[in-house]
């Protein structure tokens, strides 16, 4: 079974530039998550989708971050404009969306460095 | 904020059992305990979860105390490939939300 795919794996940009990350979840998974992981910390949830609708985006800095999942499958996360403190690993995860005993499966992440 | 407390680091000799403790004294009766691990430069990997009873799968065993205020993840025969950060997570009731803490860095040595 193919896992969660993410691209690119690495990205280096200068502050105030824009960047986009792509995620392809496991086939059949209705729920998709984006996490931010700063060095030395655990992942922090940014946004959760159920199919193509947003379930939770309370931790997403909406002045600069946006995410979409137009057809309920792939998703993109965008940062515009980037700040130095956005340097982190951005992780995508997916799950069947069956309820409280559901398991999230994570992709390898995209490491973003903002100079 | 994470509802769990874990030691920041632990060591274990290869071939021995690794016992990773976790305190979750404010856990509610219907909240699950999940364990994930993160090997360097990879995404977190699901290990096991439980509610009240002890659980075992091909990767590990999870022992939850009767009062549910703490748990222990057991890797029965640790290998060098088990070196990772291990996260104990209390899943927020009635949601899909996982709130990660800073985890325990397990170093398995030869």
GROMACS .gro file of N, CA and C in nm, chain B:
model
  330
  116UNK      N    1  -0.240   2.239   2.483
  116UNK     CA    2  -0.118   2.182   2.541
  116UNK      C    3  -0.130   2.031   2.552
  117UNK      N    4  -0.013   1.965   2.540
  117UNK     CA    5  -0.012   1.821   2.553
  117UNK      C    6  -0.056   1.782   2.694
  118UNK      N    7  -0.128   1.670   2.706
  118UNK     CA    8  -0.176   1.624   2.835
  118UNK      C    9  -0.086   1.516   2.892
  119UNK      N   10   0.032   1.499   2.838
  119UNK     CA   11   0.122   1.391   2.882
  119UNK      C   12   0.256   1.447   2.925
  120UNK      N   13   0.324   1.369   3.011
  120UNK     CA   14   0.459   1.401   3.056
  120UNK      C   15   0.547   1.281   3.032
  121UNK      N   16   0.660   1.302   2.965
  121UNK     CA   17   0.754   1.194   2.935
  121UNK      C   18   0.896   1.239   2.969
  122UNK      N   19   0.982   1.144   3.005
  122UNK     CA   20   1.123   1.182   3.026
  122UNK      C   21   1.182   1.225   2.892
  123UNK      N   22   1.273   1.322   2.892
  123UNK     CA   23   1.326   1.373   2.765
  123UNK      C   24   1.412   1.271   2.691
  124UNK      N   25   1.481   1.184   2.764
  124UNK     CA   26   1.567   1.089   2.695
  124UNK      C   27   1.585   0.962   2.777
  125UNK      N   28   1.615   0.852   2.706
  125UNK     CA   29   1.643   0.723   2.768
  125UNK      C   30   1.743   0.648   2.682
  126UNK      N   31   1.819   0.558   2.745
  126UNK     CA   32   1.909   0.469   2.674
  126UNK      C   33   1.864   0.326   2.694
  127UNK      N   34   1.898   0.240   2.597
  127UNK     CA   35   1.865   0.098   2.608
  127UNK      C   36   1.969   0.020   2.530
  128UNK      N   37   2.013  -0.093   2.587
  128UNK     CA   38   2.107  -0.179   2.517
  128UNK      C   39   2.033  -0.263   2.413
  129UNK      N   40   2.098  -0.283   2.300
  129UNK     CA   41   2.038  -0.363   2.193
  129UNK      C   42   2.005  -0.502   2.246
  130UNK      N   43   1.885  -0.552   2.210
  130UNK     CA   44   1.841  -0.684   2.253
  130UNK      C   45   1.765  -0.685   2.384
  131UNK      N   46   1.776  -0.575   2.460
  131UNK     CA   47   1.703  -0.567   2.586
  131UNK      C   48   1.568  -0.501   2.563
  132UNK      N   49   1.480  -0.514   2.662
  132UNK     CA   50   1.350  -0.448   2.653
  132UNK      C   51   1.364  -0.299   2.684
  133UNK      N   52   1.297  -0.219   2.605
  133UNK     CA   53   1.291  -0.074   2.631
  133UNK      C   54   1.154  -0.044   2.689
  134UNK      N   55   1.152   0.017   2.808
  134UNK     CA   56   1.028   0.051   2.875
  134UNK      C   57   1.016   0.203   2.883
  135UNK      N   58   0.924   0.259   2.807
  135UNK     CA   59   0.910   0.404   2.800
  135UNK      C   60   0.786   0.447   2.879
  136UNK      N   61   0.806   0.526   2.986
  136UNK     CA   62   0.693   0.566   3.069
  136UNK      C   63   0.625   0.693   3.019
  137UNK      N   64   0.499   0.708   3.058
  137UNK     CA   65   0.423   0.828   3.023
  137UNK      C   66   0.321   0.855   3.133
  138UNK      N   67   0.316   0.978   3.179
  138UNK     CA   68   0.215   1.018   3.276
  138UNK      C   69   0.105   1.098   3.207
  139UNK      N   70  -0.018   1.064   3.238
  139UNK     CA   71  -0.134   1.137   3.182
  139UNK      C   72  -0.241   1.143   3.290
  140UNK      N   73  -0.209   1.215   3.396
  140UNK     CA   74  -0.294   1.213   3.516
  140UNK      C   75  -0.429   1.280   3.495
  141UNK      N   76  -0.444   1.364   3.393
  141UNK     CA   77  -0.572   1.433   3.372
  141UNK      C   78  -0.657   1.369   3.263
  142UNK      N   79  -0.622   1.248   3.224
  142UNK     CA   80  -0.693   1.181   3.116
  142UNK      C   81  -0.839   1.158   3.156
  143UNK      N   82  -0.929   1.173   3.060
  143UNK     CA   83  -1.071   1.146   3.083
  143UNK      C   84  -1.100   0.999   3.051
  144UNK      N   85  -1.214   0.951   3.103
  144UNK     CA   86  -1.245   0.809   3.091
  144UNK      C   87  -1.259   0.759   2.949
  145UNK      N   88  -1.288   0.846   2.854
  145UNK     CA   89  -1.311   0.802   2.717
  145UNK      C   90  -1.202   0.852   2.622
  146UNK      N   91  -1.089   0.891   2.675
  146UNK     CA   92  -0.978   0.936   2.592
  146UNK      C   93  -0.876   0.824   2.575
  147UNK      N   94  -0.832   0.806   2.451
  147UNK     CA   95  -0.737   0.702   2.418
  147UNK      C   96  -0.593   0.749   2.439
  148UNK      N   97  -0.505   0.655   2.467
  148UNK     CA   98  -0.361   0.682   2.470
  148UNK      C   99  -0.301   0.627   2.342
  149UNK      N  100  -0.231   0.710   2.270
  149UNK     CA  101  -0.165   0.673   2.145
  149UNK      C  102  -0.014   0.686   2.162
  150UNK      N  103   0.058   0.599   2.092
  150UNK     CA  104   0.204   0.612   2.084
  150UNK      C  105   0.245   0.618   1.937
  151UNK      N  106   0.328   0.716   1.908
  151UNK     CA  107   0.392   0.730   1.777
  151UNK      C  108   0.542   0.740   1.800
  152UNK      N  109   0.618   0.711   1.698
  152UNK     CA  110   0.761   0.737   1.704
  152UNK      C  111   0.805   0.807   1.577
  153UNK      N  112   0.917   0.879   1.588
  153UNK     CA  113   0.968   0.955   1.475
  153UNK      C  114   1.117   0.929   1.464
  154UNK      N  115   1.152   0.855   1.362
  154UNK     CA  116   1.292   0.830   1.331
  154UNK      C  117   1.345   0.952   1.257
  155UNK      N  118   1.472   0.979   1.276
  155UNK     CA  119   1.532   1.100   1.221
  155UNK      C  120   1.499   1.120   1.073
  156UNK      N  121   1.451   1.242   1.041
  156UNK     CA  122   1.420   1.284   0.904
  156UNK      C  123   1.301   1.210   0.843
  157UNK      N  124   1.220   1.147   0.926
  157UNK     CA  125   1.099   1.081   0.876
  157UNK      C  126   0.977   1.139   0.946
  158UNK      N  127   0.859   1.110   0.892
  158UNK     CA  128   0.736   1.148   0.959
  158UNK      C  129   0.705   1.054   1.074
  159UNK      N  130   0.622   1.097   1.168
  159UNK     CA  131   0.584   1.009   1.278
  159UNK      C  132   0.519   0.881   1.228
  160UNK      N  133   0.546   0.773   1.300
  160UNK     CA  134   0.495   0.640   1.265
  160UNK      C  135   0.408   0.590   1.379
  161UNK      N  136   0.287   0.548   1.347
  161UNK     CA  137   0.197   0.492   1.447
  161UNK      C  138   0.254   0.363   1.504
  162UNK      N  139   0.244   0.348   1.639
  162UNK     CA  140   0.289   0.225   1.702
  162UNK      C  141   0.171   0.146   1.757
  163UNK      N  142   0.094   0.207   1.846
  163UNK     CA  143  -0.009   0.134   1.917
  163UNK      C  144  -0.101   0.233   1.988
  164UNK      N  145  -0.222   0.191   2.024
  164UNK     CA  146  -0.307   0.274   2.107
  164UNK      C  147  -0.392   0.186   2.197
  165UNK      N  148  -0.447   0.246   2.303
  165UNK     CA  149  -0.531   0.172   2.396
  165UNK      C  150  -0.621   0.264   2.476
  166UNK      N  151  -0.722   0.204   2.535
  166UNK     CA  152  -0.817   0.280   2.618
  166UNK      C  153  -0.803   0.240   2.765
  167UNK      N  154  -0.828   0.114   2.795
  167UNK     CA  155  -0.818   0.067   2.933
  167UNK      C  156  -0.729  -0.057   2.943
  168UNK      N  157  -0.749  -0.148   2.851
  168UNK     CA  158  -0.679  -0.276   2.860
  168UNK      C  159  -0.541  -0.267   2.801
  169UNK      N  160  -0.457  -0.360   2.841
  169UNK     CA  161  -0.325  -0.369   2.781
  169UNK      C  162  -0.339  -0.416   2.637
  170UNK      N  163  -0.251  -0.367   2.553
  170UNK     CA  164  -0.257  -0.400   2.411
  170UNK      C  165  -0.120  -0.446   2.364
  171UNK      N  166  -0.121  -0.535   2.264
  171UNK     CA  167   0.004  -0.582   2.205
  171UNK      C  168  -0.015  -0.596   2.055
  172UNK      N  169   0.087  -0.556   1.982
  172UNK     CA  170   0.089  -0.583   1.838
  172UNK      C  171   0.230  -0.624   1.799
  173UNK      N  172   0.256  -0.630   1.671
  173UNK     CA  173   0.385  -0.682   1.626
  173UNK      C  174   0.501  -0.587   1.660
  174UNK      N  175   0.470  -0.464   1.691
  174UNK     CA  176   0.576  -0.369   1.721
  174UNK      C  177   0.605  -0.356   1.871
  175UNK      N  178   0.498  -0.356   1.952
  175UNK     CA  179   0.517  -0.320   2.093
  175UNK      C  180   0.400  -0.366   2.177
  176UNK      N  181   0.416  -0.347   2.309
  176UNK     CA  182   0.307  -0.367   2.404
  176UNK      C  183   0.281  -0.237   2.477
  177UNK      N  184   0.154  -0.216   2.511
  177UNK     CA  185   0.114  -0.097   2.584
  177UNK      C  186   0.049  -0.142   2.714
  178UNK      N  187   0.106  -0.097   2.825
  178UNK     CA  188   0.052  -0.130   2.957
  178UNK      C  189  -0.007  -0.002   3.015
  179UNK      N  190  -0.136  -0.004   3.045
  179UNK     CA  191  -0.204   0.112   3.103
  179UNK      C  192  -0.243   0.077   3.246
  180UNK      N  193  -0.209   0.165   3.341
  180UNK     CA  194  -0.242   0.136   3.481
  180UNK      C  195  -0.393   0.136   3.501
  181UNK      N  196  -0.434   0.073   3.608
  181UNK     CA  197  -0.578   0.058   3.633
  181UNK      C  198  -0.649   0.193   3.646
  182UNK      N  199  -0.580   0.290   3.709
  182UNK     CA  200  -0.641   0.423   3.723
  182UNK      C  201  -0.624   0.507   3.597
  183UNK      N  202  -0.556   0.454   3.498
  183UNK     CA  203  -0.533   0.518   3.368
  183UNK      C  204  -0.451   0.645   3.376
  184UNK      N  205  -0.385   0.671   3.485
  184UNK     CA  206  -0.307   0.794   3.499
  184UNK      C  207  -0.168   0.781   3.439
  185UNK      N  208  -0.126   0.662   3.404
  185UNK     CA  209   0.003   0.646   3.340
  185UNK      C  210   0.003   0.521   3.253
  186UNK      N  211   0.103   0.514   3.166
  186UNK     CA  212   0.117   0.398   3.079
  186UNK      C  213   0.264   0.376   3.049
  187UNK      N  214   0.294   0.257   2.997
  187UNK     CA  215   0.430   0.223   2.958
  187UNK      C  216   0.427   0.155   2.822
  188UNK      N  217   0.510   0.202   2.733
  188UNK     CA  218   0.530   0.137   2.604
  188UNK      C  219   0.649   0.045   2.618
  189UNK      N  220   0.633  -0.079   2.577
  189UNK     CA  221   0.741  -0.176   2.587
  189UNK      C  222   0.780  -0.224   2.447
  190UNK      N  223   0.908  -0.205   2.415
  190UNK     CA  224   0.967  -0.265   2.296
  190UNK      C  225   1.043  -0.387   2.346
  191UNK      N  226   0.998  -0.508   2.320
  191UNK     CA  227   1.052  -0.625   2.391
  191UNK      C  228   1.198  -0.656   2.362
  192UNK      N  229   1.242  -0.632   2.241
  192UNK     CA  230   1.382  -0.661   2.206
  192UNK      C  231   1.432  -0.546   2.118
  193UNK      N  232   1.481  -0.442   2.182
  193UNK     CA  233   1.517  -0.321   2.108
  193UNK      C  234   1.632  -0.348   2.011
  194UNK      N  235   1.623  -0.285   1.893
  194UNK     CA  236   1.731  -0.289   1.795
  194UNK      C  237   1.778  -0.147   1.768
  195UNK      N  238   1.890  -0.136   1.698
  195UNK     CA  239   1.943  -0.003   1.667
  195UNK      C  240   1.842   0.080   1.588
  196UNK      N  241   1.759   0.012   1.508
  196UNK     CA  242   1.659   0.082   1.427
  196UNK      C  243   1.544   0.138   1.509
  197UNK      N  244   1.538   0.102   1.636
  197UNK     CA  245   1.436   0.159   1.724
  197UNK      C  246   1.478   0.294   1.783
  198UNK      N  247   1.599   0.338   1.753
  198UNK     CA  248   1.642   0.470   1.798
  198UNK      C  249   1.554   0.575   1.732
  199UNK      N  250   1.485   0.655   1.815
  199UNK     CA  251   1.385   0.749   1.764
  199UNK      C  252   1.333   0.835   1.879
  200UNK      N  253   1.250   0.932   1.845
  200UNK     CA  254   1.174   1.005   1.947
  200UNK      C  255   1.036   0.940   1.957
  201UNK      N  256   0.998   0.906   2.079
  201UNK     CA  257   0.870   0.838   2.102
  201UNK      C  258   0.773   0.935   2.168
  202UNK      N  259   0.656   0.947   2.107
  202UNK     CA  260   0.554   1.040   2.156
  202UNK      C  261   0.437   0.962   2.217
  203UNK      N  262   0.403   1.000   2.338
  203UNK     CA  263   0.283   0.950   2.404
  203UNK      C  264   0.177   1.060   2.393
  204UNK      N  265   0.061   1.026   2.343
  204UNK     CA  266  -0.041   1.127   2.313
  204UNK      C  267  -0.175   1.082   2.369
  205UNK      N  268  -0.242   1.175   2.437
  205UNK     CA  269  -0.381   1.149   2.475
  205UNK      C  270  -0.469   1.214   2.370
  206UNK      N  271  -0.548   1.131   2.305
  206UNK     CA  272  -0.631   1.181   2.197
  206UNK      C  273  -0.751   1.255   2.253
  207UNK      N  274  -0.768   1.379   2.208
  207UNK     CA  275  -0.876   1.463   2.258
  207UNK      C  276  -1.010   1.395   2.234
  208UNK      N  277  -1.093   1.393   2.338
  208UNK     CA  278  -1.219   1.320   2.332
  208UNK      C  279  -1.306   1.365   2.216
  209UNK      N  280  -1.359   1.270   2.145
  209UNK     CA  281  -1.457   1.294   2.038
  209UNK      C  282  -1.402   1.376   1.922
  210UNK      N  283  -1.272   1.379   1.908
  210UNK     CA  284  -1.211   1.446   1.793
  210UNK      C  285  -1.103   1.357   1.735
  211UNK      N  286  -1.050   1.400   1.620
  211UNK     CA  287  -0.937   1.329   1.561
  211UNK      C  288  -0.805   1.390   1.605
  212UNK      N  289  -0.810   1.488   1.695
  212UNK     CA  290  -0.693   1.571   1.721
  212UNK      C  291  -0.588   1.497   1.803
  213UNK      N  292  -0.463   1.500   1.754
  213UNK     CA  293  -0.348   1.451   1.828
  213UNK      C  294  -0.265   1.571   1.868
  214UNK      N  295  -0.238   1.587   1.998
  214UNK     CA  296  -0.157   1.697   2.046
  214UNK      C  297  -0.024   1.639   2.093
  215UNK      N  298   0.080   1.664   2.015
  215UNK     CA  299   0.211   1.609   2.045
  215UNK      C  300   0.282   1.693   2.149
  216UNK      N  301   0.353   1.627   2.241
  216UNK     CA  302   0.447   1.694   2.330
  216UNK      C  303   0.586   1.688   2.268
  217UNK      N  304   0.687   1.689   2.352
  217UNK     CA  305   0.825   1.684   2.301
  217UNK      C  306   0.881   1.543   2.301
  218UNK      N  307   0.810   1.446   2.358
  218UNK     CA  308   0.847   1.306   2.347
  218UNK      C  309   0.970   1.265   2.426
  219UNK      N  310   1.005   1.136   2.414
  219UNK     CA  311   1.125   1.078   2.474
  219UNK      C  312   1.219   1.035   2.363
  220UNK      N  313   1.341   1.083   2.369
  220UNK     CA  314   1.442   1.040   2.271
  220UNK      C  315   1.505   0.912   2.322
  221UNK      N  316   1.477   0.800   2.254
  221UNK     CA  317   1.534   0.671   2.291
  221UNK      C  318   1.657   0.643   2.206
  222UNK      N  319   1.768   0.619   2.275
  222UNK     CA  320   1.891   0.583   2.206
  222UNK      C  321   1.920   0.436   2.238
  223UNK      N  322   1.923   0.352   2.135
  223UNK     CA  323   1.958   0.211   2.152
  223UNK      C  324   2.105   0.196   2.115
  224UNK      N  325   2.183   0.139   2.205
  224UNK     CA  326   2.327   0.128   2.180
  224UNK      C  327   2.367  -0.018   2.170
  225UNK      N  328   2.476  -0.045   2.093
  225UNK     CA  329   2.519  -0.186   2.069
  225UNK      C  330   2.566  -0.254   2.196
   0.00000   0.00000   0.00000
